[in-house]
mmCIF file of N, CA and C in Angstrom:
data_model
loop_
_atom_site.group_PDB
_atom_site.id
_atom_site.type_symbol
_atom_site.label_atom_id
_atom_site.label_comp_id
_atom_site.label_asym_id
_atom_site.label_seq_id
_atom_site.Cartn_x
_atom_site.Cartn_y
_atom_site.Cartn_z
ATOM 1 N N UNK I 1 2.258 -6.369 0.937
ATOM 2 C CA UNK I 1 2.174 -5.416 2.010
ATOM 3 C C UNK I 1 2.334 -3.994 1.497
ATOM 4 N N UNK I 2 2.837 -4.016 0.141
ATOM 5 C CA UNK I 2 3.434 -2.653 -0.136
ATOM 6 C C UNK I 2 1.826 -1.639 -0.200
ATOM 7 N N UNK I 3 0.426 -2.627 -1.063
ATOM 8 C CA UNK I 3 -0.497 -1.954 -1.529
ATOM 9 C C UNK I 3 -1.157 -1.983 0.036
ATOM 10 N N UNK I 4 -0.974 -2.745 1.301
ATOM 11 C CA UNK I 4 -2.001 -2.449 2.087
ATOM 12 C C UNK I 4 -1.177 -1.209 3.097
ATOM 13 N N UNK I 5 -0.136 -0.541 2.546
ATOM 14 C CA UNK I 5 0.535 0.318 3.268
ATOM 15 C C UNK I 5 0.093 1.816 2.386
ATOM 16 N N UNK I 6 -0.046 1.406 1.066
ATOM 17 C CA UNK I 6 -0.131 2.347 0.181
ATOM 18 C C UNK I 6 -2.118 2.661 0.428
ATOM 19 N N UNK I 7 -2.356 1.868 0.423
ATOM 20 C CA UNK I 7 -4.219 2.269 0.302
ATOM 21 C C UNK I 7 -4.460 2.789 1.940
ATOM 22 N N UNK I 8 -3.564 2.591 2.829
ATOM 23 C CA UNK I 8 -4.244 2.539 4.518
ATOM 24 C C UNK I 8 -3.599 3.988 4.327
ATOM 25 N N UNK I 9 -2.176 4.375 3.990
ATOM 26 C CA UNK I 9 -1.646 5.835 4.399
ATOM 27 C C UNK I 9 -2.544 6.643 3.761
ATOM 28 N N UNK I 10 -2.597 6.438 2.418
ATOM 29 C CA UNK I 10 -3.138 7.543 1.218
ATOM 30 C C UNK I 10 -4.163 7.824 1.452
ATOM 31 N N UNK I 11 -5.696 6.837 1.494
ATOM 32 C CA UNK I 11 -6.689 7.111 1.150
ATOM 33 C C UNK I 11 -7.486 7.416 2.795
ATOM 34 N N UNK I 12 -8.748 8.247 2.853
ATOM 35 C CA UNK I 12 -9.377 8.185 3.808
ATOM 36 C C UNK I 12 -10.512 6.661 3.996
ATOM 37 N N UNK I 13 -10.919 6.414 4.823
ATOM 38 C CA UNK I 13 -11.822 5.889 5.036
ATOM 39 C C UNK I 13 -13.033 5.301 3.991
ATOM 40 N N UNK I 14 -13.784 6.322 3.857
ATOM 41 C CA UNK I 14 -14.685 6.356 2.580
ATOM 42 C C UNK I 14 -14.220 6.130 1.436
ATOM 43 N N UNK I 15 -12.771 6.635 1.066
ATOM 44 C CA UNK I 15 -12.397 6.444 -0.596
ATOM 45 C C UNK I 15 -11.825 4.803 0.207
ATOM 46 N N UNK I 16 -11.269 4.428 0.897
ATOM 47 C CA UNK I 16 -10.948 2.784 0.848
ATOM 48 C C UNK I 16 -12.168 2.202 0.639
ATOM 49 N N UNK I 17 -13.324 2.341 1.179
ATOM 50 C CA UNK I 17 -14.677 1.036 1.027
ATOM 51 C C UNK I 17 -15.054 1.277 -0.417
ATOM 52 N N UNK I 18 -14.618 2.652 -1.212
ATOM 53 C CA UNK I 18 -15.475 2.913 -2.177
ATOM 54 C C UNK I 18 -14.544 2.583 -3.474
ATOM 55 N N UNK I 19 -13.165 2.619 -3.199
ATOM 56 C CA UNK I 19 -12.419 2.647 -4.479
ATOM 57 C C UNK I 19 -11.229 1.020 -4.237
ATOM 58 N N UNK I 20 -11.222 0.401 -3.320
ATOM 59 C CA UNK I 20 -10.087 -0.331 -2.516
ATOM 60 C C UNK I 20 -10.053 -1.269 -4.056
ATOM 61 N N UNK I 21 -11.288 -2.415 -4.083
ATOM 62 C CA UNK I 21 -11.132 -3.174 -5.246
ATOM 63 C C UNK I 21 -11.074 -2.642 -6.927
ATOM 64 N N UNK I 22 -11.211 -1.403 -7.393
ATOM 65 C CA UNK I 22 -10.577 -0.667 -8.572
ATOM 66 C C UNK I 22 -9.264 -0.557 -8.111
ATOM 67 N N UNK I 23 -9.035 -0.017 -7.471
ATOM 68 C CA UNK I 23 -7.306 0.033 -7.151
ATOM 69 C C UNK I 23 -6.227 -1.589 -7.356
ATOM 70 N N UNK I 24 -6.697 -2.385 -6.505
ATOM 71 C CA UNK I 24 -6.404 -3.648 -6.637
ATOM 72 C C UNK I 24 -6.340 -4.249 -7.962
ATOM 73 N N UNK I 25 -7.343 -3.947 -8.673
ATOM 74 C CA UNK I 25 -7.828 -4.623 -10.001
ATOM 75 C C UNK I 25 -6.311 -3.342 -11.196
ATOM 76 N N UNK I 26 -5.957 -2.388 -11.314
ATOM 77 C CA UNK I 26 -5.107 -1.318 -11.666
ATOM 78 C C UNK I 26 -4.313 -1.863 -11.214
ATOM 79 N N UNK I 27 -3.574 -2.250 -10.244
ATOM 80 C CA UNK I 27 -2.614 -2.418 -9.654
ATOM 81 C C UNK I 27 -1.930 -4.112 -10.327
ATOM 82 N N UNK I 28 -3.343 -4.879 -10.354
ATOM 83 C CA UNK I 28 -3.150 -6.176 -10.672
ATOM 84 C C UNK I 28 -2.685 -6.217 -12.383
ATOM 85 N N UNK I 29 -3.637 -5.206 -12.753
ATOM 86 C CA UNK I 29 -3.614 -5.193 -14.414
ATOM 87 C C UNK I 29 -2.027 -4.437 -14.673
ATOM 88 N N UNK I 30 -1.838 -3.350 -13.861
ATOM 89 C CA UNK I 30 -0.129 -3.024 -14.032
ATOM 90 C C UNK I 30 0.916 -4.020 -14.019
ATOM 91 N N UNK I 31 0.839 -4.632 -12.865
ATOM 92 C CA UNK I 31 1.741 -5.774 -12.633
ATOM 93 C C UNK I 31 1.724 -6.986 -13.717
ATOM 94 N N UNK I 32 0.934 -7.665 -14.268
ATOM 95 C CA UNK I 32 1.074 -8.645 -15.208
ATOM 96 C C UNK I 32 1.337 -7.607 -16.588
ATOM 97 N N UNK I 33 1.125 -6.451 -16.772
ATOM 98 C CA UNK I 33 1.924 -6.077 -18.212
ATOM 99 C C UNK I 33 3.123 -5.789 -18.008
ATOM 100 N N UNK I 34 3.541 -5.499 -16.586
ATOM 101 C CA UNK I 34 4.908 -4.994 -16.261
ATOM 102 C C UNK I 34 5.626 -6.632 -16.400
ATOM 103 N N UNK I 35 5.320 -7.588 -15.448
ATOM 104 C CA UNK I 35 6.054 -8.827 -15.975
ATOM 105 C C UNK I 35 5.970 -9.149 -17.350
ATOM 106 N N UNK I 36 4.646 -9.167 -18.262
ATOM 107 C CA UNK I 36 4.871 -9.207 -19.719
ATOM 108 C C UNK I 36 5.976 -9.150 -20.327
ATOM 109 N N UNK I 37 6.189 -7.401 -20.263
ATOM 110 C CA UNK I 37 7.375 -7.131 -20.555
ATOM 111 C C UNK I 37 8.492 -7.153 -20.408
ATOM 112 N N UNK I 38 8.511 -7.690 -19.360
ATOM 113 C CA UNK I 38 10.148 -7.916 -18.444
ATOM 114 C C UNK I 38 10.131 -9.657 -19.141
ATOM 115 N N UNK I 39 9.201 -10.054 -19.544
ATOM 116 C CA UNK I 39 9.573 -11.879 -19.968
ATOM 117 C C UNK I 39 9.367 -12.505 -19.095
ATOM 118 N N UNK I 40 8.637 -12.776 -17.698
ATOM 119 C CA UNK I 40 8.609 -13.245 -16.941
ATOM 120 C C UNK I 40 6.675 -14.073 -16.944
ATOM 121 N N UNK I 41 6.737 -14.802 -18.025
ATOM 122 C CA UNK I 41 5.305 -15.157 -18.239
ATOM 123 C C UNK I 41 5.274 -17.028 -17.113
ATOM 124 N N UNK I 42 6.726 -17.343 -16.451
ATOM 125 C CA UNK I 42 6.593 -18.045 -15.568
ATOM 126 C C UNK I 42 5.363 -17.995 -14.441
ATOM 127 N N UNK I 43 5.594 -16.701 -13.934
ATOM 128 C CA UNK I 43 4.807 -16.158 -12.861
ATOM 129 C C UNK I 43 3.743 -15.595 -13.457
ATOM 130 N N UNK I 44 2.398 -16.935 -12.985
ATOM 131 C CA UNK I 44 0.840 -15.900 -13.347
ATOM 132 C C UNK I 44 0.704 -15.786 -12.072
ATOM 133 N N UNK I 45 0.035 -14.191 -11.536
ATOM 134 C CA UNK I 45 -0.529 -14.283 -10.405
ATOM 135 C C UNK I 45 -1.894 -13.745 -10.750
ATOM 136 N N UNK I 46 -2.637 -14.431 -10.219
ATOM 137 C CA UNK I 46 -4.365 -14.613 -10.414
ATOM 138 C C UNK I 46 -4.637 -13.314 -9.720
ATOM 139 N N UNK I 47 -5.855 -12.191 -10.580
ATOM 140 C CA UNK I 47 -6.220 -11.437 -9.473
ATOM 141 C C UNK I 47 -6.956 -11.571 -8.090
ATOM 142 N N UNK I 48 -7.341 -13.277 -8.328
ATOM 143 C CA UNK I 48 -8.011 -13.583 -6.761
ATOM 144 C C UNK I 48 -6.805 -14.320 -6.328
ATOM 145 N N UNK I 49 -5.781 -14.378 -6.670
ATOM 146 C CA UNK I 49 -4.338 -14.465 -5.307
ATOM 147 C C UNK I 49 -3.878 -13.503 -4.779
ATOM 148 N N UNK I 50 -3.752 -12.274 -5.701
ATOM 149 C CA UNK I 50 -3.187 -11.385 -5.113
ATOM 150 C C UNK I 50 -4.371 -10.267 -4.155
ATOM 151 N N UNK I 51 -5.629 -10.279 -4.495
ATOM 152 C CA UNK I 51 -6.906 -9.769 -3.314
ATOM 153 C C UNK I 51 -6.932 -10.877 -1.941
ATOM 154 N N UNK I 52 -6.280 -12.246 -2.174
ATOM 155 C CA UNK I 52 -6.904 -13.210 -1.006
ATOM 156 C C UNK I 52 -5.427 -12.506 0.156
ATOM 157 N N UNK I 53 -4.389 -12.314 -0.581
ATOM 158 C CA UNK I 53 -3.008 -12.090 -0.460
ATOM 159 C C UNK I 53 -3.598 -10.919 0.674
ATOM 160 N N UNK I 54 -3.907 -9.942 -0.090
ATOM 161 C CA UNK I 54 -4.344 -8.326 0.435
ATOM 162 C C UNK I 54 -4.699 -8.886 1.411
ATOM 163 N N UNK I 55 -5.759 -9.145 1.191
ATOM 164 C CA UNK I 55 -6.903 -9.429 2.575
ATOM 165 C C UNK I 55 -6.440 -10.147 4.171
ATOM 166 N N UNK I 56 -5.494 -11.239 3.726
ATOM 167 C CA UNK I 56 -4.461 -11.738 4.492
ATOM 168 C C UNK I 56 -3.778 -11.426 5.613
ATOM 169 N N UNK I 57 -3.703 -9.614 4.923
ATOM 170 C CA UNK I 57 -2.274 -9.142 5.151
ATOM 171 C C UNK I 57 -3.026 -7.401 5.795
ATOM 172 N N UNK I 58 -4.429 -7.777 6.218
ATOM 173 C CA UNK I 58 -5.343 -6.595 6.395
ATOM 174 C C UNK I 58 -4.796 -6.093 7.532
ATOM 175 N N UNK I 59 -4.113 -6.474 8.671
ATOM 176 C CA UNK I 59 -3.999 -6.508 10.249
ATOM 177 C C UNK I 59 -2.630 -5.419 9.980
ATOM 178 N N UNK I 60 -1.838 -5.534 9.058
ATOM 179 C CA UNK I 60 -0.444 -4.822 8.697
ATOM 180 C C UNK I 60 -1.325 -3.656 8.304
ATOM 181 N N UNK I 61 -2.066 -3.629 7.147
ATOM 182 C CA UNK I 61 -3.220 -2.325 7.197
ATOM 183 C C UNK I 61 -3.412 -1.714 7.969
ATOM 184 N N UNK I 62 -4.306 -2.222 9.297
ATOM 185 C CA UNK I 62 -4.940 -1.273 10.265
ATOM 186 C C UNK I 62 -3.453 -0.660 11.373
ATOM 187 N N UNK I 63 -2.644 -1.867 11.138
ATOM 188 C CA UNK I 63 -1.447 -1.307 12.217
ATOM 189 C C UNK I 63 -0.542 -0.086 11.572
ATOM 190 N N UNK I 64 -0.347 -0.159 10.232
ATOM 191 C CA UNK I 64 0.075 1.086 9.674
ATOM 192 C C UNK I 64 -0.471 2.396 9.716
ATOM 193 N N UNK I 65 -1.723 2.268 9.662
ATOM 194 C CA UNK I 65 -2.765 3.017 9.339
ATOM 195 C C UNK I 65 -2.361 3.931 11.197
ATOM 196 N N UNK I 66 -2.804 3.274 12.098
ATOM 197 C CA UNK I 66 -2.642 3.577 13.309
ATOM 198 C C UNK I 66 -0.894 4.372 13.821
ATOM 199 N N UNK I 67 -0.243 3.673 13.136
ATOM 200 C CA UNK I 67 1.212 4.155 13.464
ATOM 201 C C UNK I 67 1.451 5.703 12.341
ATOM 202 N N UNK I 68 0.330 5.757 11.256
ATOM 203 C CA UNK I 68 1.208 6.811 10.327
ATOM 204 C C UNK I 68 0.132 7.895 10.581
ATOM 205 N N UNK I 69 -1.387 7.486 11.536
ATOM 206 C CA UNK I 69 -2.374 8.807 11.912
ATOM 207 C C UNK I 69 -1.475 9.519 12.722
ATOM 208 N N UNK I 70 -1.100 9.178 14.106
ATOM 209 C CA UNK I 70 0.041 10.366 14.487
ATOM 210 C C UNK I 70 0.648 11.472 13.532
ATOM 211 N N UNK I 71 1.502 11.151 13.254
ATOM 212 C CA UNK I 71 1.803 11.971 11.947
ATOM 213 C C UNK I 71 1.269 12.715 11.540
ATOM 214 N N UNK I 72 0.227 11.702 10.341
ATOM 215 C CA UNK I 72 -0.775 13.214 9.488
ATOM 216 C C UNK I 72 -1.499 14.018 10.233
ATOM 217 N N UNK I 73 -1.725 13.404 11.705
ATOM 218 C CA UNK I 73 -2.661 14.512 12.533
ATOM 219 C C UNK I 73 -2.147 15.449 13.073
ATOM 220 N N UNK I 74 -0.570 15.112 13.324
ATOM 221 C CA UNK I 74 0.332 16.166 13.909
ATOM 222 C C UNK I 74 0.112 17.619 13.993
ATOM 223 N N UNK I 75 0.439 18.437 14.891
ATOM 224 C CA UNK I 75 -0.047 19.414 14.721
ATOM 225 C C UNK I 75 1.666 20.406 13.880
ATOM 226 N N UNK I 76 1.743 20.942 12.665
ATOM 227 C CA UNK I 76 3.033 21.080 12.266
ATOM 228 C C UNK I 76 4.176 21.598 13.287
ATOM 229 N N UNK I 77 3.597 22.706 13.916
ATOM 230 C CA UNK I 77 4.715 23.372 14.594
ATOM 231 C C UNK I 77 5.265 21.959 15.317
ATOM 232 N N UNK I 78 4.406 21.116 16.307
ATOM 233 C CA UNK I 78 4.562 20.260 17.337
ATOM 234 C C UNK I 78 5.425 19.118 16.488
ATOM 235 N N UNK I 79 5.449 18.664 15.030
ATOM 236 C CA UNK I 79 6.102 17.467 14.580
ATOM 237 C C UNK I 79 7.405 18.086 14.734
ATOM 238 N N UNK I 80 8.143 16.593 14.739
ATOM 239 C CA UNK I 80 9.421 16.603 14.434
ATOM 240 C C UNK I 80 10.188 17.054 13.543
ATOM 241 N N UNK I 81 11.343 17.955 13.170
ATOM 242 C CA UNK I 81 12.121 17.927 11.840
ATOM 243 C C UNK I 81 12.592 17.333 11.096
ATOM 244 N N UNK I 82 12.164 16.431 10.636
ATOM 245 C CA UNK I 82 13.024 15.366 10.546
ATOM 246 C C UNK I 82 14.436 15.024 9.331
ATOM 247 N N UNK I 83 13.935 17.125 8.752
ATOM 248 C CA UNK I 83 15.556 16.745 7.660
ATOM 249 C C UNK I 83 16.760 17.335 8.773
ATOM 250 N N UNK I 84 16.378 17.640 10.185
ATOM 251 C CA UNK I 84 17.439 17.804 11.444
ATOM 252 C C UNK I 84 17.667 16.785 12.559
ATOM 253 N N UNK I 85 16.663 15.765 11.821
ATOM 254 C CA UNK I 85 17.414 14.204 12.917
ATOM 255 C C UNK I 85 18.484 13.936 12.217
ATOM 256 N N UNK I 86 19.530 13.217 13.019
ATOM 257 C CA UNK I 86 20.626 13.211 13.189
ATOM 258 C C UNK I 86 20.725 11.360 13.126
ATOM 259 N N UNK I 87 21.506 10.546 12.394
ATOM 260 C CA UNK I 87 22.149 9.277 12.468
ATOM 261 C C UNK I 87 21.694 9.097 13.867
ATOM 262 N N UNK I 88 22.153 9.670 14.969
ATOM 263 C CA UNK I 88 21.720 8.771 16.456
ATOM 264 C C UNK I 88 21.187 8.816 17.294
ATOM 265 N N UNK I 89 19.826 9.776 16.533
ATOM 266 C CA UNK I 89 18.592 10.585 16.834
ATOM 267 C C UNK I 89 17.830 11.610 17.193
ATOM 268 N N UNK I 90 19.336 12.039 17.812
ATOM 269 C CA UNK I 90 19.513 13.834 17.956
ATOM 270 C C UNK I 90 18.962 14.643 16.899
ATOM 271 N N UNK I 91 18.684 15.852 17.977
ATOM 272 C CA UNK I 91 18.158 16.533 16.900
ATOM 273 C C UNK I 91 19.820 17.715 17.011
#
């Protein structure tokens, strides 16, 4: 969920259809040298487990995507402060 939160906030539209599977494939190739090195050659994860995984998990995509446009569309003055919210929501 972390990459379909990371590709839905970051990228627009066009760079997701155009760049989504290079990213995946970087992301996949990071992760098995990062376990490499950590010694963890228990765990193979196939790059078609972790794309079937993505794909799976597309619906958390579009719902993020929808919950974090507010936001970036915000108009600044109109957003919230949010280093002046307060523990119990006060501003």
């Amino acid at each position: 969920m972390d990459l379909q939160y990371f590709i839905h906030s970051s990228a627009s539209e066009p760079e997701r259809s155009e760049y989504t599977e290079h990213l995946l494939q970087m992301y996949h190739t990071e992760l098995q040298d990062t376990l490499r090195k950590l010694g963890c050659y228990h765990h193979i994860y196939t790059f078609e487990q972790m794309k079937k995984e993505y794909e799976d998990r597309s619906l958390f995509g579009l719902i993020t995507a929808c919950t974090v446009l507010g936001a970036v569309l915000a108009d600044p003055a109109e957003a919230f402060d949010m280093e002046n919210i307060k523990e119990d929501g006060s501003q």
